[in-house]
Amino acid sequence: MINDRKIIFSAIQPSGQLTIGNYFGALKNWKMMQDTEDADCIFAVADLHAITVRQTPAEFRQRILQTYAILLSIGIDPKKSPCFIQSHVKEHSELAWMLNCYTQFGELGRMTQFKEKSQTHADNVNAGLFTYPTLMAADILLYQTDFVPVGADQKQHLELSRTIAERFNGIYGDVFTVPEPYIPKLCARVMSLQDPTKKMSKSDANVNSWVAMLDKPEDIVRKFKRAVTDSDMKVCVGEGKDGINNLISIYSAATGLTAEQIERDFEGKGYGDFKLAVGEAVAESLRPIREKFDDLMKNKDYLESCYKAGAETASRIAFRTVSKVSKKIGFIK
Ligand code: ATP
Ligand code: LTN
């Protein structure tokens, strides 16, 4: 890595089937930034984050590998952008502990994701769920990251990462780069197809509310056909038209058409035609990803060689940061 180039880092949890929310809100931008930005990109599968919720070991192992394969399927090039599994780079846990001691209880208590998840998993409000944002800060700060491509729901966590970095730098001098979120204009928050006032989430029990990146084309089309809209019957962006606004954003992300072009193309046409078009466009944009994914999952040795190489590169950078932090804190070498 060359020192004065910008660094881009992001991660994704292997906590369920990845949805088009993950794709259009985050992953698509990872690929875009890798291909267009004059920067070094590093990406990870955040398996340590995922155990804040109980996982079944055999399924979890499979899901970690699948999530890794999806990253390569969307076009992350492991030769260009180190791509690794978080638990393989021990410095993430190490720095997270240290940063815990520079994070206030009150700050963590204010995190909306913590409040929401402690309600949905009321039987398991563990300390990891509470300190989740300090692990995320460690992920980011280890690589001296400048930009973090994420969906809008992660903005608050990013702000806390900045606060922690600034606090640490304030005490010890310039140790960490203070990261900035990169939140897309389009699809920063893809909404549920069944309740468009709620974020699309893979943990939603109603499977018709979310579309998985690996869903079959006919299932994708069916879910869009059932999407909740309104009684206005006009394909246009508008207040109170959450369902249609969401579908227009998704269609726009899948086709590259602007909202104005979409409104023009569907003037005088019904919601049925529009929902079918959105479903078909999404299915088509995901087709090559699914095909690549099926190929990659047949080649586990290749996947292993990629995540091992990714972890080696990441470890070298992470080790440098942790050494610097340890020295600043006063640990004996
Ligand atoms: P869960 O739904 O189980 O809480 P998640 O999908 O929010 O999990 P991750 O898988 O770690 O959590 O998210 C990875 C990335 O996808 C993050 O950058 C997140 O902001 C983004 N993302 C997730 N859901 C959406 C959505 N509905 N719209 C836009 N971006 C999203
Ligand atoms: N917290 C994120 C996933 C995540 C992440 C990160 C994103 C873990 N570590 C580092 C960006 C940078 C989520 O729940 N969506």
mmCIF file of C-alpha atoms and ligand atoms in Angstrom:
data_model
loop_
_atom_site.group_PDB
_atom_site.id
_atom_site.type_symbol
_atom_site.label_atom_id
_atom_site.label_comp_id
_atom_site.label_asym_id
_atom_site.label_seq_id
_atom_site.Cartn_x
_atom_site.Cartn_y
_atom_site.Cartn_z
ATOM 1 C CA MET A 1 0.000 0.000 0.000
ATOM 2 C CA ILE A 2 1.295 3.412 -0.879
ATOM 3 C CA ASN A 3 0.987 5.818 2.033
ATOM 4 C CA ASP A 4 -0.585 8.889 0.444
ATOM 5 C CA ARG A 5 -3.274 7.035 -1.510
ATOM 6 C CA LYS A 6 -6.716 7.099 0.036
ATOM 7 C CA ILE A 7 -7.925 3.965 1.793
ATOM 8 C CA ILE A 8 -11.433 2.572 1.419
ATOM 9 C CA PHE A 9 -12.645 -0.102 3.845
ATOM 10 C CA SER A 10 -15.960 -1.802 4.432
ATOM 11 C CA ALA A 11 -17.350 -5.049 5.818
ATOM 12 C CA ILE A 12 -20.530 -7.078 5.783
ATOM 13 C CA GLN A 13 -21.948 -9.579 8.262
ATOM 14 C CA PRO A 14 -22.527 -13.192 7.227
ATOM 15 C CA SER A 15 -25.688 -13.153 9.295
ATOM 16 C CA GLY A 16 -28.250 -14.328 6.768
ATOM 17 C CA GLN A 17 -28.937 -14.271 3.063
ATOM 18 C CA LEU A 18 -27.692 -11.019 1.570
ATOM 19 C CA THR A 19 -30.498 -8.874 0.184
ATOM 20 C CA ILE A 20 -30.799 -6.337 -2.614
ATOM 21 C CA GLY A 21 -30.645 -3.768 0.232
ATOM 22 C CA ASN A 22 -27.099 -4.926 0.955
ATOM 23 C CA TYR A 23 -26.344 -4.967 -2.768
ATOM 24 C CA PHE A 24 -27.725 -1.614 -3.923
ATOM 25 C CA GLY A 25 -27.036 0.132 -0.601
ATOM 26 C CA ALA A 26 -23.464 -1.040 -0.090
ATOM 27 C CA LEU A 27 -21.863 -3.804 -2.160
ATOM 28 C CA LYS A 28 -22.444 -2.244 -5.577
ATOM 29 C CA ASN A 29 -20.556 0.826 -4.364
ATOM 30 C CA TRP A 30 -17.665 -1.285 -3.112
ATOM 31 C CA LYS A 31 -17.196 -2.576 -6.652
ATOM 32 C CA MET A 32 -17.724 0.871 -8.185
ATOM 33 C CA MET A 33 -15.141 2.428 -5.839
ATOM 34 C CA GLN A 34 -12.668 -0.380 -6.484
ATOM 35 C CA ASP A 35 -12.969 0.216 -10.227
ATOM 36 C CA THR A 36 -13.099 3.996 -10.380
ATOM 37 C CA GLU A 37 -11.389 5.526 -7.352
ATOM 38 C CA ASP A 38 -7.683 6.144 -7.219
ATOM 39 C CA ALA A 39 -7.532 4.441 -3.834
ATOM 40 C CA ASP A 40 -6.675 1.171 -2.096
ATOM 41 C CA CYS A 41 -9.733 -0.857 -1.160
ATOM 42 C CA ILE A 42 -9.915 -3.475 1.603
ATOM 43 C CA PHE A 43 -13.047 -5.550 2.269
ATOM 44 C CA ALA A 44 -14.031 -8.064 4.930
ATOM 45 C CA VAL A 45 -16.678 -10.564 5.970
ATOM 46 C CA ALA A 46 -17.499 -9.470 9.542
ATOM 47 C CA ASP A 47 -17.936 -12.886 11.180
ATOM 48 C CA LEU A 48 -17.018 -11.599 14.657
ATOM 49 C CA HIS A 49 -19.883 -9.125 14.445
ATOM 50 C CA ALA A 50 -22.340 -11.858 13.505
ATOM 51 C CA ILE A 51 -21.934 -13.784 16.789
ATOM 52 C CA THR A 52 -23.665 -10.970 18.661
ATOM 53 C CA VAL A 53 -26.691 -13.011 17.568
ATOM 54 C CA ARG A 54 -26.726 -16.791 18.167
ATOM 55 C CA GLN A 55 -25.549 -18.792 15.114
ATOM 56 C CA THR A 56 -25.725 -22.522 14.366
ATOM 57 C CA PRO A 57 -22.078 -23.598 13.807
ATOM 58 C CA ALA A 58 -22.419 -25.672 10.598
ATOM 59 C CA GLU A 59 -24.752 -23.136 8.983
ATOM 60 C CA PHE A 60 -22.572 -20.257 10.108
ATOM 61 C CA ARG A 61 -19.438 -21.797 8.570
ATOM 62 C CA GLN A 62 -21.292 -22.235 5.274
ATOM 63 C CA ARG A 63 -22.706 -18.696 5.367
ATOM 64 C CA ILE A 64 -19.292 -17.127 5.972
ATOM 65 C CA LEU A 65 -17.959 -18.879 2.886
ATOM 66 C CA GLN A 66 -21.023 -17.950 0.833
ATOM 67 C CA THR A 67 -20.764 -14.311 1.860
ATOM 68 C CA TYR A 68 -17.113 -14.315 0.876
ATOM 69 C CA ALA A 69 -18.011 -15.894 -2.499
ATOM 70 C CA ILE A 70 -20.677 -13.218 -3.070
ATOM 71 C CA LEU A 71 -18.068 -10.499 -2.650
ATOM 72 C CA LEU A 72 -15.969 -12.052 -5.409
ATOM 73 C CA SER A 73 -19.119 -12.649 -7.502
ATOM 74 C CA ILE A 74 -20.048 -8.955 -7.552
ATOM 75 C CA GLY A 75 -16.604 -8.216 -8.948
ATOM 76 C CA ILE A 76 -14.361 -7.586 -5.954
ATOM 77 C CA ASP A 77 -10.965 -8.551 -7.334
ATOM 78 C CA PRO A 78 -8.952 -10.106 -4.490
ATOM 79 C CA LYS A 79 -5.693 -9.390 -6.310
ATOM 80 C CA LYS A 80 -6.482 -5.717 -6.390
ATOM 81 C CA SER A 81 -8.462 -5.345 -3.152
ATOM 82 C CA PRO A 82 -7.465 -7.537 -0.203
ATOM 83 C CA CYS A 83 -10.630 -9.345 0.855
ATOM 84 C CA PHE A 84 -10.584 -11.381 4.052
ATOM 85 C CA ILE A 85 -12.522 -12.932 6.906
ATOM 86 C CA GLN A 86 -12.456 -10.713 9.996
ATOM 87 C CA SER A 87 -11.658 -13.413 12.591
ATOM 88 C CA HIS A 88 -8.521 -14.381 10.614
ATOM 89 C CA VAL A 89 -6.918 -11.053 11.508
ATOM 90 C CA LYS A 90 -6.567 -11.131 15.293
ATOM 91 C CA GLU A 91 -5.843 -7.419 15.537
ATOM 92 C CA HIS A 92 -9.568 -6.681 15.095
ATOM 93 C CA SER A 93 -10.361 -8.188 18.499
ATOM 94 C CA GLU A 94 -7.237 -6.710 20.035
ATOM 95 C CA LEU A 95 -7.874 -3.141 18.952
ATOM 96 C CA ALA A 96 -11.588 -3.476 19.742
ATOM 97 C CA TRP A 97 -10.708 -4.194 23.390
ATOM 98 C CA MET A 98 -8.441 -1.186 23.582
ATOM 99 C CA LEU A 99 -11.034 1.087 21.961
ATOM 100 C CA ASN A 100 -13.664 -0.169 24.430
ATOM 101 C CA CYS A 101 -11.644 1.672 27.051
ATOM 102 C CA TYR A 102 -11.949 4.916 25.081
ATOM 103 C CA THR A 103 -15.699 4.626 24.488
ATOM 104 C CA GLN A 104 -18.348 5.762 26.929
ATOM 105 C CA PHE A 105 -21.188 3.590 28.166
ATOM 106 C CA GLY A 106 -23.635 6.385 27.342
ATOM 107 C CA GLU A 107 -22.385 6.631 23.765
ATOM 108 C CA LEU A 108 -23.009 2.936 23.151
ATOM 109 C CA GLY A 109 -26.400 3.099 24.847
ATOM 110 C CA ARG A 110 -27.561 5.723 22.353
ATOM 111 C CA MET A 111 -26.981 3.524 19.283
ATOM 112 C CA THR A 112 -30.275 2.859 17.493
ATOM 113 C CA GLN A 113 -29.116 -0.519 16.181
ATOM 114 C CA PHE A 114 -28.428 -1.629 19.775
ATOM 115 C CA LYS A 115 -31.835 -0.440 20.922
ATOM 116 C CA GLU A 116 -33.564 -2.213 18.018
ATOM 117 C CA LYS A 117 -31.589 -5.448 18.280
ATOM 118 C CA SER A 118 -32.003 -5.676 22.036
ATOM 119 C CA GLN A 119 -35.740 -5.612 21.409
ATOM 120 C CA THR A 120 -35.726 -8.232 18.640
ATOM 121 C CA HIS A 121 -33.308 -10.472 20.587
ATOM 122 C CA ALA A 122 -34.629 -9.718 24.078
ATOM 123 C CA ASP A 123 -33.544 -13.168 25.306
ATOM 124 C CA ASN A 124 -29.889 -12.496 24.456
ATOM 125 C CA VAL A 125 -28.895 -8.883 25.078
ATOM 126 C CA ASN A 126 -25.208 -9.740 25.407
ATOM 127 C CA ALA A 127 -22.246 -7.435 26.022
ATOM 128 C CA GLY A 128 -21.059 -8.004 22.430
ATOM 129 C CA LEU A 129 -24.288 -6.542 21.063
ATOM 130 C CA PHE A 130 -23.645 -3.493 23.213
ATOM 131 C CA THR A 131 -19.963 -3.027 22.253
ATOM 132 C CA TYR A 132 -20.547 -3.939 18.572
ATOM 133 C CA PRO A 133 -19.733 -0.346 17.445
ATOM 134 C CA THR A 134 -16.258 -0.409 19.040
ATOM 135 C CA LEU A 135 -15.419 -3.560 17.060
ATOM 136 C CA MET A 136 -16.655 -1.773 13.957
ATOM 137 C CA ALA A 137 -14.494 1.246 14.834
ATOM 138 C CA ALA A 138 -11.511 -1.118 15.220
ATOM 139 C CA ASP A 139 -12.216 -2.651 11.776
ATOM 140 C CA ILE A 140 -12.120 0.775 10.204
ATOM 141 C CA LEU A 141 -9.330 2.452 12.188
ATOM 142 C CA LEU A 142 -6.910 -0.488 11.825
ATOM 143 C CA TYR A 143 -6.497 0.318 8.124
ATOM 144 C CA GLN A 144 -6.223 4.120 8.513
ATOM 145 C CA THR A 145 -9.392 4.291 6.428
ATOM 146 C CA ASP A 146 -10.470 7.507 4.677
ATOM 147 C CA PHE A 147 -13.852 6.370 3.272
ATOM 148 C CA VAL A 148 -16.349 3.716 4.347
ATOM 149 C CA PRO A 149 -19.063 2.778 1.809
ATOM 150 C CA VAL A 150 -22.182 1.785 3.806
ATOM 151 C CA GLY A 151 -25.960 2.118 3.751
ATOM 152 C CA ALA A 152 -27.622 4.992 5.635
ATOM 153 C CA ASP A 153 -28.371 2.780 8.663
ATOM 154 C CA GLN A 154 -24.650 2.707 9.513
ATOM 155 C CA LYS A 155 -24.213 6.489 9.670
ATOM 156 C CA GLN A 156 -24.514 6.616 13.456
ATOM 157 C CA HIS A 157 -21.877 3.887 13.899
ATOM 158 C CA LEU A 158 -19.555 5.772 11.578
ATOM 159 C CA GLU A 159 -20.011 8.929 13.611
ATOM 160 C CA LEU A 160 -19.062 7.030 16.751
ATOM 161 C CA SER A 161 -15.952 5.653 14.992
ATOM 162 C CA ARG A 162 -14.986 9.237 14.195
ATOM 163 C CA THR A 163 -15.554 10.306 17.795
ATOM 164 C CA ILE A 164 -13.389 7.466 19.108
ATOM 165 C CA ALA A 165 -10.599 8.263 16.608
ATOM 166 C CA GLU A 166 -10.692 11.965 17.460
ATOM 167 C CA ARG A 167 -10.709 11.234 21.186
ATOM 168 C CA PHE A 168 -7.698 8.913 20.888
ATOM 169 C CA ASN A 169 -5.826 11.369 18.662
ATOM 170 C CA GLY A 170 -6.642 14.129 21.145
ATOM 171 C CA ILE A 171 -4.878 12.215 23.921
ATOM 172 C CA TYR A 172 -1.933 10.691 22.041
ATOM 173 C CA GLY A 173 -1.387 12.748 18.885
ATOM 174 C CA ASP A 174 -2.199 11.727 15.307
ATOM 175 C CA VAL A 175 -2.603 7.955 15.480
ATOM 176 C CA PHE A 176 -5.768 7.309 13.474
ATOM 177 C CA THR A 177 -7.102 8.703 10.216
ATOM 178 C CA VAL A 178 -10.605 10.023 10.947
ATOM 179 C CA PRO A 179 -12.903 8.120 8.520
ATOM 180 C CA GLU A 180 -15.806 9.475 6.507
ATOM 181 C CA PRO A 181 -18.898 7.528 5.508
ATOM 182 C CA TYR A 182 -19.683 7.134 1.815
ATOM 183 C CA ILE A 183 -23.466 6.810 1.598
ATOM 184 C CA PRO A 184 -24.959 6.535 -1.909
ATOM 185 C CA LYS A 185 -27.552 9.053 -3.114
ATOM 186 C CA LEU A 186 -29.643 6.257 -4.562
ATOM 187 C CA CYS A 187 -30.756 3.248 -2.485
ATOM 188 C CA ALA A 188 -29.042 4.328 0.752
ATOM 189 C CA ARG A 189 -32.041 2.748 2.442
ATOM 190 C CA VAL A 190 -33.865 0.108 0.439
ATOM 191 C CA MET A 191 -37.256 -0.415 2.035
ATOM 192 C CA SER A 192 -39.261 -3.572 2.752
ATOM 193 C CA LEU A 193 -41.505 -4.623 -0.165
ATOM 194 C CA GLN A 194 -44.328 -5.405 2.269
ATOM 195 C CA ASP A 195 -44.005 -2.385 4.573
ATOM 196 C CA PRO A 196 -42.170 0.377 2.699
ATOM 197 C CA THR A 197 -41.837 2.501 5.844
ATOM 198 C CA LYS A 198 -39.383 -0.109 7.232
ATOM 199 C CA LYS A 199 -35.818 -0.938 6.105
ATOM 200 C CA MET A 200 -35.525 -4.094 4.006
ATOM 201 C CA SER A 201 -33.879 -6.581 6.345
ATOM 202 C CA LYS A 202 -32.840 -10.180 5.844
ATOM 203 C CA SER A 203 -33.962 -10.908 9.392
ATOM 204 C CA ASP A 204 -37.600 -9.984 8.553
ATOM 205 C CA ALA A 205 -39.755 -13.081 9.091
ATOM 206 C CA ASN A 206 -41.935 -12.220 6.065
ATOM 207 C CA VAL A 207 -39.854 -13.578 3.157
ATOM 208 C CA ASN A 208 -41.919 -11.559 0.660
ATOM 209 C CA SER A 209 -40.618 -8.351 2.220
ATOM 210 C CA TRP A 210 -37.049 -8.891 1.044
ATOM 211 C CA VAL A 211 -35.298 -10.128 -2.084
ATOM 212 C CA ALA A 212 -32.111 -12.147 -1.659
ATOM 213 C CA MET A 213 -29.237 -11.555 -4.051
ATOM 214 C CA LEU A 214 -29.317 -15.286 -4.811
ATOM 215 C CA ASP A 215 -33.102 -15.640 -5.193
ATOM 216 C CA LYS A 216 -34.237 -17.364 -8.403
ATOM 217 C CA PRO A 217 -35.423 -14.969 -11.160
ATOM 218 C CA GLU A 218 -39.018 -16.232 -10.914
ATOM 219 C CA ASP A 219 -39.041 -15.644 -7.129
ATOM 220 C CA ILE A 220 -37.661 -12.142 -7.599
ATOM 221 C CA VAL A 221 -40.378 -11.288 -10.127
ATOM 222 C CA ARG A 222 -43.070 -12.807 -7.888
ATOM 223 C CA LYS A 223 -41.946 -10.788 -4.834
ATOM 224 C CA PHE A 224 -41.970 -7.530 -6.823
ATOM 225 C CA LYS A 225 -45.414 -8.317 -8.243
ATOM 226 C CA ARG A 226 -46.672 -8.553 -4.647
ATOM 227 C CA ALA A 227 -44.953 -5.357 -3.502
ATOM 228 C CA VAL A 228 -47.172 -2.985 -1.513
ATOM 229 C CA THR A 229 -47.855 0.313 -3.349
ATOM 230 C CA ASP A 230 -50.652 2.901 -2.981
ATOM 231 C CA SER A 231 -54.036 3.785 -4.445
ATOM 232 C CA ASP A 232 -52.768 6.726 -6.490
ATOM 233 C CA MET A 233 -51.970 4.571 -9.551
ATOM 234 C CA LYS A 234 -49.303 6.932 -10.937
ATOM 235 C CA VAL A 235 -45.691 5.861 -11.384
ATOM 236 C CA CYS A 236 -44.001 8.990 -10.034
ATOM 237 C CA VAL A 237 -41.941 10.074 -7.051
ATOM 238 C CA GLY A 238 -44.114 11.685 -4.380
ATOM 239 C CA GLU A 239 -44.838 12.228 -0.734
ATOM 240 C CA GLY A 240 -46.738 9.401 0.924
ATOM 241 C CA LYS A 241 -45.820 7.098 -1.981
ATOM 242 C CA ASP A 242 -43.195 5.113 -0.021
ATOM 243 C CA GLY A 243 -43.755 1.895 -1.950
ATOM 244 C CA ILE A 244 -43.482 3.483 -5.405
ATOM 245 C CA ASN A 245 -40.563 5.721 -4.361
ATOM 246 C CA ASN A 246 -38.737 2.588 -3.216
ATOM 247 C CA LEU A 247 -39.484 0.721 -6.455
ATOM 248 C CA ILE A 248 -38.358 3.700 -8.555
ATOM 249 C CA SER A 249 -35.020 3.840 -6.673
ATOM 250 C CA ILE A 250 -34.488 0.094 -7.075
ATOM 251 C CA TYR A 251 -35.379 0.215 -10.789
ATOM 252 C CA SER A 252 -33.080 3.176 -11.239
ATOM 253 C CA ALA A 253 -30.180 1.358 -9.512
ATOM 254 C CA ALA A 254 -30.778 -1.786 -11.579
ATOM 255 C CA THR A 255 -31.065 -0.058 -14.966
ATOM 256 C CA GLY A 256 -29.142 3.224 -14.657
ATOM 257 C CA LEU A 257 -32.285 5.177 -15.719
ATOM 258 C CA THR A 258 -33.084 8.401 -13.856
ATOM 259 C CA ALA A 259 -36.352 8.857 -11.949
ATOM 260 C CA GLU A 260 -37.542 11.330 -14.637
ATOM 261 C CA GLN A 261 -36.902 8.824 -17.438
ATOM 262 C CA ILE A 262 -38.762 6.148 -15.490
ATOM 263 C CA GLU A 263 -41.742 8.445 -14.873
ATOM 264 C CA ARG A 264 -41.846 9.247 -18.602
ATOM 265 C CA ASP A 265 -41.559 5.603 -19.683
ATOM 266 C CA PHE A 266 -44.422 4.546 -17.421
ATOM 267 C CA GLU A 267 -46.776 7.445 -18.030
ATOM 268 C CA GLY A 268 -50.287 6.096 -18.481
ATOM 269 C CA LYS A 269 -49.220 2.580 -17.499
ATOM 270 C CA GLY A 270 -50.427 0.729 -14.414
ATOM 271 C CA TYR A 271 -48.556 -0.456 -11.333
ATOM 272 C CA GLY A 272 -48.780 -4.059 -12.565
ATOM 273 C CA ASP A 273 -46.619 -3.282 -15.618
ATOM 274 C CA PHE A 274 -44.194 -1.277 -13.523
ATOM 275 C CA LYS A 275 -43.749 -3.903 -10.814
ATOM 276 C CA LEU A 276 -43.126 -6.565 -13.474
ATOM 277 C CA ALA A 277 -40.496 -4.348 -15.131
ATOM 278 C CA VAL A 278 -38.730 -3.741 -11.799
ATOM 279 C CA GLY A 279 -38.720 -7.460 -10.985
ATOM 280 C CA GLU A 280 -37.341 -8.391 -14.386
ATOM 281 C CA ALA A 281 -34.647 -5.685 -14.286
ATOM 282 C CA VAL A 282 -33.493 -6.747 -10.810
ATOM 283 C CA ALA A 283 -33.490 -10.441 -11.792
ATOM 284 C CA GLU A 284 -31.453 -9.579 -14.890
ATOM 285 C CA SER A 285 -28.900 -7.475 -12.989
ATOM 286 C CA LEU A 286 -28.386 -10.275 -10.452
ATOM 287 C CA ARG A 287 -28.142 -13.095 -13.007
ATOM 288 C CA PRO A 288 -24.375 -12.813 -13.679
ATOM 289 C CA ILE A 289 -23.700 -12.598 -9.940
ATOM 290 C CA ARG A 290 -25.602 -15.826 -9.312
ATOM 291 C CA GLU A 291 -23.820 -17.605 -12.127
ATOM 292 C CA LYS A 292 -20.398 -16.532 -10.861
ATOM 293 C CA PHE A 293 -21.409 -17.502 -7.315
ATOM 294 C CA ASP A 294 -22.404 -21.032 -8.411
ATOM 295 C CA ASP A 295 -19.018 -21.441 -10.123
ATOM 296 C CA LEU A 296 -17.026 -20.133 -7.168
ATOM 297 C CA MET A 297 -18.780 -22.375 -4.660
ATOM 298 C CA LYS A 298 -17.544 -25.358 -6.687
ATOM 299 C CA ASN A 299 -13.983 -24.153 -6.205
ATOM 300 C CA LYS A 300 -13.408 -23.997 -2.448
ATOM 301 C CA ASP A 301 -9.623 -24.252 -2.844
ATOM 302 C CA TYR A 302 -9.614 -21.070 -4.866
ATOM 303 C CA LEU A 303 -11.779 -19.292 -2.277
ATOM 304 C CA GLU A 304 -9.419 -20.464 0.467
ATOM 305 C CA SER A 305 -6.363 -19.192 -1.378
ATOM 306 C CA CYS A 306 -8.075 -15.794 -1.771
ATOM 307 C CA TYR A 307 -9.147 -15.339 1.851
ATOM 308 C CA LYS A 308 -5.787 -16.530 3.153
ATOM 309 C CA ALA A 309 -3.880 -14.102 0.941
ATOM 310 C CA GLY A 310 -6.327 -11.330 1.901
ATOM 311 C CA ALA A 311 -5.771 -11.980 5.609
ATOM 312 C CA GLU A 312 -1.995 -11.922 5.180
ATOM 313 C CA THR A 313 -2.035 -8.513 3.530
ATOM 314 C CA ALA A 314 -4.573 -7.143 5.996
ATOM 315 C CA SER A 315 -2.582 -8.500 8.961
ATOM 316 C CA ARG A 316 0.538 -6.648 7.903
ATOM 317 C CA ILE A 317 -1.289 -3.314 7.934
ATOM 318 C CA ALA A 318 -3.294 -4.120 11.065
ATOM 319 C CA PHE A 319 -0.135 -5.151 12.943
ATOM 320 C CA ARG A 320 1.466 -1.777 12.211
ATOM 321 C CA THR A 321 -1.523 0.104 13.606
ATOM 322 C CA VAL A 322 -1.818 -2.033 16.732
ATOM 323 C CA SER A 323 1.931 -1.664 17.398
ATOM 324 C CA LYS A 324 1.627 2.092 17.143
ATOM 325 C CA VAL A 325 -1.442 2.190 19.394
ATOM 326 C CA SER A 326 0.208 -0.122 21.978
ATOM 327 C CA LYS A 327 3.268 2.077 22.102
ATOM 328 C CA LYS A 328 1.174 5.218 22.555
ATOM 329 C CA ILE A 329 -0.827 3.637 25.370
ATOM 330 C CA GLY A 330 2.369 2.568 27.133
ATOM 331 C CA PHE A 331 2.397 -1.220 26.805
ATOM 332 C CA ILE A 332 5.882 -2.782 27.001
ATOM 333 C CA LYS A 333 6.985 -4.192 23.650
HETATM 334 P P1 ATP B 1 -29.636 -7.124 9.500
HETATM 335 O O1 ATP B 1 -30.674 -6.819 8.474
HETATM 336 O O2 ATP B 1 -29.536 -8.577 9.862
HETATM 337 O O3 ATP B 1 -29.665 -6.202 10.676
HETATM 338 P P2 ATP B 1 -27.779 -5.748 7.833
HETATM 339 O O4 ATP B 1 -28.082 -6.254 6.470
HETATM 340 O O5 ATP B 1 -28.254 -4.408 8.243
HETATM 341 O O6 ATP B 1 -28.217 -6.857 8.886
HETATM 342 P P3 ATP B 1 -24.983 -6.053 7.180
HETATM 343 O O7 ATP B 1 -25.205 -7.301 6.427
HETATM 344 O O8 ATP B 1 -23.723 -6.080 7.943
HETATM 345 O O9 ATP B 1 -26.200 -5.765 8.143
HETATM 346 O O10 ATP B 1 -24.996 -4.796 6.229
HETATM 347 C C1 ATP B 1 -24.019 -4.651 5.263
HETATM 348 C C2 ATP B 1 -24.201 -3.373 4.525
HETATM 349 O O11 ATP B 1 -25.466 -3.331 3.856
HETATM 350 C C3 ATP B 1 -24.155 -2.129 5.420
HETATM 351 O O12 ATP B 1 -23.367 -1.149 4.777
HETATM 352 C C4 ATP B 1 -25.595 -1.694 5.509
HETATM 353 O O13 ATP B 1 -25.704 -0.308 5.696
HETATM 354 C C5 ATP B 1 -26.118 -2.093 4.141
HETATM 355 N N1 ATP B 1 -27.567 -2.327 4.159
HETATM 356 C C6 ATP B 1 -28.234 -3.282 4.845
HETATM 357 N N2 ATP B 1 -29.563 -3.219 4.621
HETATM 358 C C7 ATP B 1 -29.746 -2.163 3.777
HETATM 359 C C8 ATP B 1 -30.912 -1.573 3.155
HETATM 360 N N3 ATP B 1 -32.128 -2.039 3.368
HETATM 361 N N4 ATP B 1 -30.711 -0.510 2.339
HETATM 362 C C9 ATP B 1 -29.486 -0.024 2.096
HETATM 363 N N5 ATP B 1 -28.352 -0.538 2.637
HETATM 364 C C10 ATP B 1 -28.474 -1.599 3.468
HETATM 365 N N1 LTN B 2 -21.893 -2.879 11.226
HETATM 366 C C1 LTN B 2 -22.115 -3.138 9.849
HETATM 367 C C2 LTN B 2 -21.185 -4.190 9.278
HETATM 368 C C3 LTN B 2 -19.761 -3.828 9.534
HETATM 369 C C4 LTN B 2 -19.033 -2.750 8.928
HETATM 370 C C5 LTN B 2 -17.732 -2.775 9.515
HETATM 371 C C6 LTN B 2 -19.355 -1.811 7.961
HETATM 372 C C7 LTN B 2 -18.919 -4.431 10.437
HETATM 373 N N2 LTN B 2 -17.700 -3.802 10.409
HETATM 374 C C8 LTN B 2 -16.767 -1.857 9.155
HETATM 375 C C9 LTN B 2 -18.359 -0.881 7.622
HETATM 376 C C10 LTN B 2 -17.091 -0.906 8.203
HETATM 377 C C11 LTN B 2 -23.583 -3.510 9.733
HETATM 378 O O1 LTN B 2 -24.170 -3.955 10.665
HETATM 379 N N3 LTN B 2 -24.199 -3.313 8.647
#
